[in-house]
Coordinates of C-alpha atoms and ligand atoms in Angstrom, one line a residue:
M1 CA -22.3 8.3 12.0
D2 CA -19.2 6.7 10.8
R3 CA -20.9 3.5 9.6
I4 CA -22.7 2.2 6.2
E5 CA -25.5 -0.1 5.3
I6 CA -24.9 -2.3 2.5
H7 CA -27.5 -4.2 0.7
P8 CA -27.1 -7.4 -1.9
V9 CA -27.2 -6.3 -5.5
K10 CA -27.6 -8.1 -8.5
Y11 CA -24.3 -7.2 -10.5
F12 CA -21.7 -5.0 -11.3
K13 CA -21.7 -3.1 -14.6
G14 CA -19.8 -0.6 -16.2
E15 CA -16.3 1.3 -16.5
V16 CA -14.6 2.6 -13.7
I17 CA -10.9 4.6 -13.0
P18 CA -9.5 3.2 -9.9
A19 CA -7.9 5.8 -7.3
P20 CA -4.6 7.1 -8.0
D21 CA -1.7 4.6 -6.6
K22 CA -0.9 5.5 -3.2
S23 CA 2.6 4.0 -3.1
I24 CA 3.7 5.8 -6.0
S25 CA 2.0 9.4 -4.8
H26 CA 4.1 9.0 -1.6
R27 CA 6.9 8.3 -3.4
A28 CA 6.2 11.4 -6.1
V29 CA 6.3 13.8 -3.2
I30 CA 9.0 12.4 -1.3
F31 CA 11.6 12.2 -4.4
S32 CA 10.4 15.7 -5.7
S33 CA 10.8 17.3 -2.3
L34 CA 14.5 15.8 -2.2
A35 CA 15.2 17.2 -6.1
N36 CA 16.5 20.3 -6.9
G37 CA 13.8 22.8 -8.8
R38 CA 10.0 22.5 -9.4
S39 CA 8.3 19.1 -9.9
V40 CA 5.0 18.4 -10.9
I41 CA 2.7 15.5 -10.1
R42 CA -0.3 14.6 -11.8
N43 CA -3.3 12.4 -11.0
F44 CA -2.3 12.4 -7.4
L45 CA -4.1 10.5 -4.9
R46 CA -6.0 12.9 -2.7
A47 CA -6.5 10.7 0.3
E48 CA -5.3 10.7 4.2
D49 CA -2.4 8.8 3.7
P50 CA -0.6 11.0 0.9
F51 CA -1.4 13.9 2.4
S52 CA 0.3 12.8 5.7
T53 CA 3.7 12.7 3.4
I54 CA 2.6 16.0 2.2
N55 CA 2.3 17.7 5.6
A56 CA 5.8 16.2 6.9
F57 CA 7.9 17.6 4.1
R58 CA 5.9 21.0 4.6
A59 CA 7.0 20.8 8.2
L60 CA 10.3 20.1 6.7
G61 CA 10.5 23.7 5.1
V62 CA 9.6 22.1 1.4
Q63 CA 7.1 24.3 -0.4
I64 CA 3.9 22.5 -1.8
E65 CA 1.3 23.6 -3.7
D66 CA -2.2 21.7 -4.3
S67 CA -3.7 23.8 -7.8
N68 CA -6.4 20.6 -7.6
E69 CA -5.3 19.6 -11.0
E70 CA -1.7 18.9 -9.9
I71 CA 0.4 19.2 -6.9
I72 CA 3.6 21.3 -7.3
I73 CA 6.4 21.1 -5.2
D74 CA 9.6 23.5 -5.0
G75 CA 12.3 20.8 -4.3
R76 CA 15.1 21.9 -1.7
G77 CA 17.7 19.3 -2.9
L78 CA 19.1 16.3 -0.6
N79 CA 20.7 19.1 2.0
G80 CA 18.0 21.8 2.0
L81 CA 15.5 20.3 4.7
K82 CA 15.2 22.2 7.7
E83 CA 14.8 20.9 11.1
P84 CA 10.8 20.8 12.1
E85 CA 9.8 23.1 15.0
D86 CA 7.3 20.1 16.2
V87 CA 6.4 16.8 15.9
I88 CA 5.8 15.5 12.8
N89 CA 2.5 13.3 12.3
C90 CA 2.4 10.7 9.7
G91 CA -1.5 10.0 10.9
N92 CA -1.4 6.0 9.9
S93 CA 0.7 5.8 7.1
G94 CA 3.6 3.5 7.4
T95 CA 5.3 4.2 3.8
T96 CA 5.1 7.9 5.3
I97 CA 7.2 7.3 8.4
R98 CA 9.2 4.6 7.3
L99 CA 10.4 6.2 4.1
I100 CA 11.2 9.8 5.9
S101 CA 13.1 8.1 8.7
G102 CA 15.3 7.0 6.1
I103 CA 15.9 10.6 5.1
L104 CA 16.3 12.2 8.5
A105 CA 18.9 9.9 9.2
G106 CA 20.8 11.8 6.9
N107 CA 20.1 15.1 8.1
P108 CA 22.4 17.2 10.9
F109 CA 18.9 17.7 13.2
F110 CA 16.7 16.5 15.5
S111 CA 13.4 15.2 14.6
V112 CA 10.2 13.4 16.5
L113 CA 8.0 11.2 14.4
T114 CA 4.5 10.0 15.4
G115 CA 1.3 8.6 14.0
D116 CA -2.4 7.4 15.3
A117 CA -2.8 4.8 17.4
S118 CA -2.7 2.1 14.7
L119 CA 0.7 3.7 13.5
R120 CA 2.0 3.9 17.1
S121 CA 1.5 0.1 17.4
R122 CA 3.6 -0.7 14.2
P123 CA 7.0 -2.2 14.3
M124 CA 9.9 0.4 13.7
G125 CA 12.9 -1.8 14.9
R126 CA 13.0 -2.8 11.4
I127 CA 14.3 0.4 10.3
I128 CA 16.0 1.6 13.6
I129 CA 18.5 -1.5 13.0
P130 CA 19.5 -0.6 9.6
L131 CA 19.7 3.0 9.9
S132 CA 21.3 2.9 13.3
Q133 CA 24.0 0.6 11.5
M134 CA 24.3 3.3 8.7
G135 CA 25.5 5.9 11.7
A136 CA 21.9 7.7 12.6
E137 CA 20.9 8.1 16.4
I138 CA 17.4 6.9 16.7
R139 CA 15.1 6.1 19.6
A140 CA 11.5 5.1 19.9
R141 CA 9.1 3.8 22.6
S142 CA 9.1 0.6 24.3
N143 CA 12.6 -0.2 24.0
N144 CA 13.0 1.3 20.5
K145 CA 10.0 -0.8 19.3
Y146 CA 7.5 1.7 18.3
P147 CA 6.6 5.1 17.3
P148 CA 7.1 8.0 18.1
L149 CA 10.6 7.9 16.8
S150 CA 13.1 10.6 17.7
I151 CA 16.1 10.9 15.1
K152 CA 19.4 12.8 15.0
G153 CA 20.9 12.3 12.0
G154 CA 24.3 13.2 10.3
Y155 CA 26.9 11.8 8.6
L156 CA 25.9 8.1 7.1
K157 CA 28.2 5.3 6.0
A158 CA 27.0 3.1 3.5
V159 CA 26.3 -0.7 4.4
R160 CA 25.1 -4.0 3.0
Y161 CA 22.0 -5.2 4.9
E162 CA 20.2 -8.2 4.5
M163 CA 16.6 -7.4 5.4
P164 CA 15.0 -10.1 7.7
V165 CA 11.6 -9.5 6.2
A166 CA 10.5 -8.5 2.6
S167 CA 9.4 -5.2 3.0
A168 CA 9.2 -2.0 0.3
Q169 CA 9.1 0.4 3.2
V170 CA 12.3 -1.1 4.7
K171 CA 13.9 -1.4 1.5
S172 CA 13.1 2.1 0.5
S173 CA 14.1 3.6 3.5
I174 CA 17.5 2.1 3.5
I175 CA 17.5 3.5 -0.3
L176 CA 17.0 6.9 0.7
A177 CA 19.4 7.0 3.7
G178 CA 22.0 5.3 1.0
L179 CA 22.0 8.9 -0.7
Y180 CA 23.7 10.6 2.1
T181 CA 26.6 8.1 2.1
D182 CA 29.9 8.4 0.1
G183 CA 29.9 5.1 -0.9
I184 CA 27.4 2.3 -2.5
T185 CA 25.1 0.8 -0.4
E186 CA 23.2 -2.5 -0.8
V187 CA 19.8 -3.8 0.4
I188 CA 19.0 -7.6 0.3
E189 CA 15.5 -8.8 -0.5
P190 CA 14.6 -12.2 1.0
I191 CA 11.8 -12.1 -1.3
K192 CA 10.8 -9.1 -4.2
S193 CA 9.0 -6.5 -2.8
R194 CA 7.1 -3.6 -4.6
D195 CA 9.7 -1.4 -6.5
H196 CA 8.4 1.8 -7.1
T197 CA 11.4 3.2 -5.3
E198 CA 13.5 1.6 -7.7
R199 CA 11.7 2.7 -10.8
M200 CA 11.3 6.2 -9.8
L201 CA 14.3 7.3 -8.1
P202 CA 16.6 6.9 -11.3
A203 CA 14.0 9.2 -13.2
F204 CA 15.1 11.8 -10.9
G205 CA 19.0 11.2 -11.6
A206 CA 19.5 8.6 -8.9
E207 CA 22.0 5.8 -9.6
I208 CA 20.4 2.6 -8.9
N209 CA 21.4 -1.2 -9.8
I210 CA 19.7 -4.4 -9.6
K211 CA 20.9 -7.7 -9.6
D212 CA 18.6 -10.5 -8.5
N213 CA 17.4 -9.5 -5.0
V214 CA 20.5 -7.1 -4.3
I215 CA 19.5 -3.2 -5.1
S216 CA 22.6 -1.1 -5.0
I217 CA 22.6 3.0 -4.7
K218 CA 25.3 5.0 -5.3
G219 CA 25.5 8.4 -2.5
R220 CA 25.5 12.5 -2.7
A221 CA 23.5 12.0 -6.2
E222 CA 22.0 15.5 -7.2
L223 CA 18.5 15.1 -7.8
K224 CA 16.6 17.0 -10.5
S225 CA 13.1 17.8 -10.8
N226 CA 10.6 15.7 -12.8
L227 CA 7.2 15.5 -14.1
I228 CA 5.1 12.5 -12.7
E229 CA 2.2 11.0 -13.7
I230 CA 0.3 8.3 -11.2
P231 CA -1.3 5.4 -12.8
G232 CA -4.3 3.9 -11.1
D233 CA -4.0 1.7 -8.1
F234 CA -4.2 -2.0 -8.2
S235 CA -5.2 -2.5 -4.7
S236 CA -7.8 -0.4 -5.1
A237 CA -9.0 -1.9 -8.0
A238 CA -8.6 -5.2 -6.6
F239 CA -12.0 -4.6 -4.8
F240 CA -13.7 -4.0 -7.8
L241 CA -12.2 -6.7 -9.7
V242 CA -13.0 -9.4 -7.0
G243 CA -16.6 -7.6 -6.6
A244 CA -17.3 -8.2 -10.5
L245 CA -15.8 -11.9 -10.4
I246 CA -18.1 -13.1 -7.7
I247 CA -21.4 -11.5 -9.0
D248 CA -23.3 -13.5 -11.9
N249 CA -24.0 -11.2 -14.6
S250 CA -21.0 -8.9 -13.9
D251 CA -19.2 -6.9 -16.6
L252 CA -16.6 -4.2 -15.7
I253 CA -14.1 -2.6 -17.2
I254 CA -11.4 -1.5 -14.6
K255 CA -9.3 1.4 -16.7
N256 CA -5.6 2.7 -15.8
V257 CA -4.6 0.3 -13.6
G258 CA -1.1 -0.1 -12.7
I259 CA 0.0 -3.9 -13.4
N260 CA 3.5 -3.8 -11.9
P261 CA 4.1 -7.2 -11.6
T262 CA 5.4 -6.9 -8.1
R263 CA 2.2 -5.7 -7.2
T264 CA -0.4 -7.9 -9.1
G265 CA 0.2 -11.3 -7.2
V266 CA -3.3 -11.4 -6.6
L267 CA -4.3 -11.3 -10.2
E268 CA -2.4 -14.2 -11.3
V269 CA -3.8 -16.1 -8.3
L270 CA -7.5 -15.1 -9.3
Q271 CA -6.6 -15.9 -12.9
R272 CA -5.4 -19.3 -12.0
M273 CA -8.4 -19.9 -9.6
G274 CA -10.7 -19.8 -13.0
A275 CA -11.3 -16.0 -13.2
D276 CA -12.5 -14.5 -16.3
I277 CA -10.1 -11.3 -16.3
K278 CA -8.6 -10.3 -19.9
I279 CA -5.9 -7.4 -19.5
E280 CA -5.9 -5.2 -22.6
N281 CA -4.2 -1.6 -23.6
T282 CA -0.8 -2.1 -21.8
R283 CA 1.3 1.1 -22.0
Y284 CA 3.7 2.8 -19.6
I285 CA 3.0 5.9 -17.4
S286 CA 6.1 7.3 -15.6
G287 CA 8.3 3.7 -16.0
E288 CA 5.2 2.2 -14.3
P289 CA 3.2 -0.7 -16.9
V290 CA -0.8 0.3 -17.0
A291 CA -3.5 -1.6 -18.4
D292 CA -6.9 -2.1 -18.6
L293 CA -8.9 -4.9 -17.0
Y294 CA -11.7 -6.3 -18.7
C295 CA -13.7 -8.5 -16.0
T296 CA -16.8 -11.0 -16.4
G297 CA -18.5 -12.5 -13.1
G298 CA -20.0 -15.9 -12.8
K299 CA -17.2 -18.3 -13.7
K300 CA -17.3 -20.8 -10.5
L301 CA -13.6 -20.1 -8.7
K302 CA -11.6 -22.9 -7.8
A303 CA -9.7 -22.6 -4.4
L304 CA -5.8 -22.4 -4.1
N305 CA -2.9 -23.1 -1.4
I306 CA -1.1 -19.7 -1.5
K307 CA 2.6 -19.8 0.0
R308 CA 5.2 -17.4 1.5
E309 CA 6.7 -16.4 -1.6
Q310 CA 3.8 -15.1 -3.1
I311 CA 2.7 -12.9 -0.5
P312 CA 5.0 -9.8 -1.0
S313 CA 3.1 -9.3 -4.5
M314 CA -0.4 -9.6 -3.0
I315 CA 0.3 -8.3 0.6
D316 CA -2.5 -5.4 0.3
E317 CA -4.9 -7.6 -1.5
F318 CA -5.3 -10.1 1.5
P319 CA -8.8 -9.0 2.9
I320 CA -10.3 -9.1 -0.4
L321 CA -8.7 -12.3 -1.5
C322 CA -10.2 -14.0 1.4
V323 CA -13.9 -12.5 0.5
A324 CA -12.8 -14.0 -3.0
A325 CA -12.2 -17.6 -1.3
T326 CA -15.3 -17.4 0.7
Q327 CA -17.2 -18.2 -2.9
A328 CA -14.3 -20.7 -4.3
E329 CA -14.9 -24.4 -4.6
G330 CA -12.8 -26.0 -1.9
V331 CA -10.5 -24.6 1.0
T332 CA -8.4 -21.9 0.2
T333 CA -5.2 -21.8 2.5
I334 CA -2.6 -18.9 2.6
R335 CA 0.3 -19.2 4.9
G336 CA 3.9 -17.8 5.3
A337 CA 1.7 -14.2 5.5
E338 CA 2.3 -13.0 9.6
E339 CA 3.4 -9.6 8.1
L340 CA -0.4 -9.1 7.8
R341 CA -0.6 -9.5 11.7
V342 CA 1.6 -5.9 11.4
K343 CA -0.5 -4.0 8.8
E344 CA -3.0 -0.9 9.8
S345 CA -4.9 -3.9 12.0
D346 CA -4.0 -7.3 12.5
R347 CA -5.5 -8.4 9.1
I348 CA -5.4 -12.2 9.6
K349 CA -7.7 -11.7 13.2
S350 CA -9.8 -8.8 11.4
M351 CA -10.4 -11.2 8.5
V352 CA -11.2 -14.0 10.9
S353 CA -13.7 -12.1 13.2
E354 CA -15.3 -10.4 10.6
L355 CA -16.2 -13.0 7.9
R356 CA -17.0 -15.5 10.6
K357 CA -20.0 -13.2 11.8
M358 CA -21.3 -13.7 8.0
G359 CA -20.8 -17.5 8.6
V360 CA -18.0 -18.4 6.9
E361 CA -16.0 -21.4 8.1
I362 CA -12.6 -20.1 9.0
E363 CA -9.0 -21.5 10.5
E364 CA -6.5 -19.2 11.8
Y365 CA -3.0 -19.8 12.1
P366 CA 0.2 -17.8 13.5
D367 CA 0.8 -17.0 9.8
G368 CA -2.3 -17.3 7.7
L369 CA -5.9 -19.1 7.5
S370 CA -7.8 -21.4 5.7
I371 CA -11.5 -20.7 4.3
K372 CA -14.0 -22.8 3.4
G373 CA -15.6 -22.0 0.6
S374 CA -19.0 -21.9 -1.8
S375 CA -20.2 -20.2 1.4
S376 CA -23.8 -18.4 1.5
L377 CA -22.9 -15.1 3.4
R378 CA -25.5 -13.8 5.9
G379 CA -25.6 -9.7 6.6
A380 CA -23.7 -8.9 9.8
D381 CA -22.9 -5.9 12.0
I382 CA -19.0 -5.7 11.0
E383 CA -16.1 -3.9 12.2
S384 CA -13.5 -2.3 9.9
H385 CA -11.1 -2.2 13.0
N386 CA -10.2 1.1 11.3
D387 CA -8.7 -0.2 8.5
H388 CA -9.4 1.1 4.9
R389 CA -8.5 -2.2 3.1
I390 CA -11.0 -4.4 6.0
A391 CA -13.7 -1.6 5.5
M392 CA -13.8 -2.0 1.4
A393 CA -13.0 -5.8 1.6
M394 CA -16.3 -6.4 4.0
S395 CA -18.3 -4.0 2.2
I396 CA -17.8 -6.3 -1.3
A397 CA -18.7 -9.2 1.1
G398 CA -21.7 -7.2 2.1
L399 CA -22.9 -7.0 -1.8
I400 CA -23.4 -10.7 -1.6
A401 CA -24.9 -11.3 1.8
E402 CA -28.0 -12.4 2.3
G403 CA -29.9 -9.1 4.2
V404 CA -28.4 -6.1 5.5
T405 CA -24.6 -5.6 6.4
T406 CA -23.9 -2.8 8.5
I407 CA -20.0 -1.7 8.0
N408 CA -18.6 0.4 11.4
G409 CA -15.9 2.6 11.0
V410 CA -16.5 3.3 7.5
S411 CA -14.5 6.6 7.3
S412 CA -11.2 4.5 7.4
V413 CA -11.6 4.2 3.6
N414 CA -10.3 7.8 3.4
I415 CA -6.9 6.3 3.9
S416 CA -6.7 5.4 0.5
F417 CA -10.1 5.7 -1.3
P418 CA -12.3 8.6 -0.7
G419 CA -15.2 8.1 -3.2
F420 CA -15.2 4.4 -3.1
F421 CA -18.5 4.1 -1.8
D422 CA -20.1 6.5 -4.9
I423 CA -18.3 4.2 -7.5
I424 CA -20.0 1.1 -5.7
R425 CA -23.5 2.8 -6.0
R426 CA -22.8 3.8 -9.5
L427 CA -21.5 0.5 -10.9
T428 CA -23.9 -1.9 -8.9
H429 CA -27.4 -2.7 -9.9
Ligands
S3P1 C1 4.1 -0.1 1.0 C2 4.5 -1.2 0.9 C3 3.7 -2.4 1.9 C4 2.2 -2.2 1.6 C5 1.8 -0.6 2.4 C6 2.3 0.0 0.8 C7 4.9 0.8 -0.1 O1 4.3 -2.3 3.5 O2 1.7 -3.2 2.7 O3 0.4 -0.7 1.8 O4 4.4 1.7 -0.1 O5 6.3 0.6 0.1 P1 5.6 -3.0 3.8 O6 6.8 -2.8 3.3 O7 5.5 -2.9 5.2 O8 5.4 -4.7 3.1

């Protein structure tokens, strides 16, 4: 049965290493596949989303081995991919379909990309428009909006593209297509989004320049193989972080967490809300800053207003931030966040409906919500909406609710964090 019962706990205590970073795991596979020679990836996220990327590159002729310790990839070079014999299924993964589209746009063969019901309802116009401007022939369902996508790639021309939405997936898709041009492709972001592509691709030999919000990539780079170690995922750590902060007497050390500033918006927000979080032992792993987080529960949090400029750096932490807001003193308002409506589920709608079931007072807006804090949550029958982050955030809410909380559709956590519930059981008392 795809459900779990959550009971209230007294505190979070101990040490935890979060799941390896999902965004960085995808990119490590993608860039290694395009490099010449054998690359090795350590601490890879063995979860459904990154496996969708591995399967896609296998379908494109790349040899990828999983030794259980490491992922070993024999890259075929930028122009060594082969036409897939069948439709490529990207599962639930927006990063897989959008980044691979940028590569297929530059390859002179035909391919079709699809995914599960959630992925087939996510907007693809945002990549189809720039990749078509560069010269690819792309068609999609529902008047070029949704997957399946068919791509006939080939010669691409460099463009200067101003992105209407802040999206690391769109930015990375265009950067990858830029590798297949003879010139310099420029992407302009309205607000800075996660920069893992810009950090990792130069380590494979690509020439990328960044000036303010303009990212330029020189085409036809020869990518060389690499050894990549993946840091822990801040987005996965955030569930434990908030769990520890909202439960009195908690004391938790979260080790080996990526603290790339384009990802840690919610860390600053929680600190401004009054949370006791210490960042220690900062170091670098494969070009990414990593640290250990020391979190102590019991400090009363204060509500905050969160605005559009802050959203990209905390885009995946919205569900768990909503849970923190239920315990803060005052009303927390989050606006300028309409992108959340086109994630794995409509995350604004999902959080409004599920937190209301637990007794929280919430107002919904087209671009966000406001949550009245200091709520006592009551156990309820919760739907994950088949969204891994809703399932995990609502499970943390269940730990502070009175009575039993049932989370339905709980296998969705395997998208980004298999083993999540084992860790919760180990850390909570
Ligand atoms: C991701 C970018 C973000 C994020 C997603 C992973 C990435 O999506 O929500 O979970 O790996 O580039 P958008 O680029 O659509 O904001």
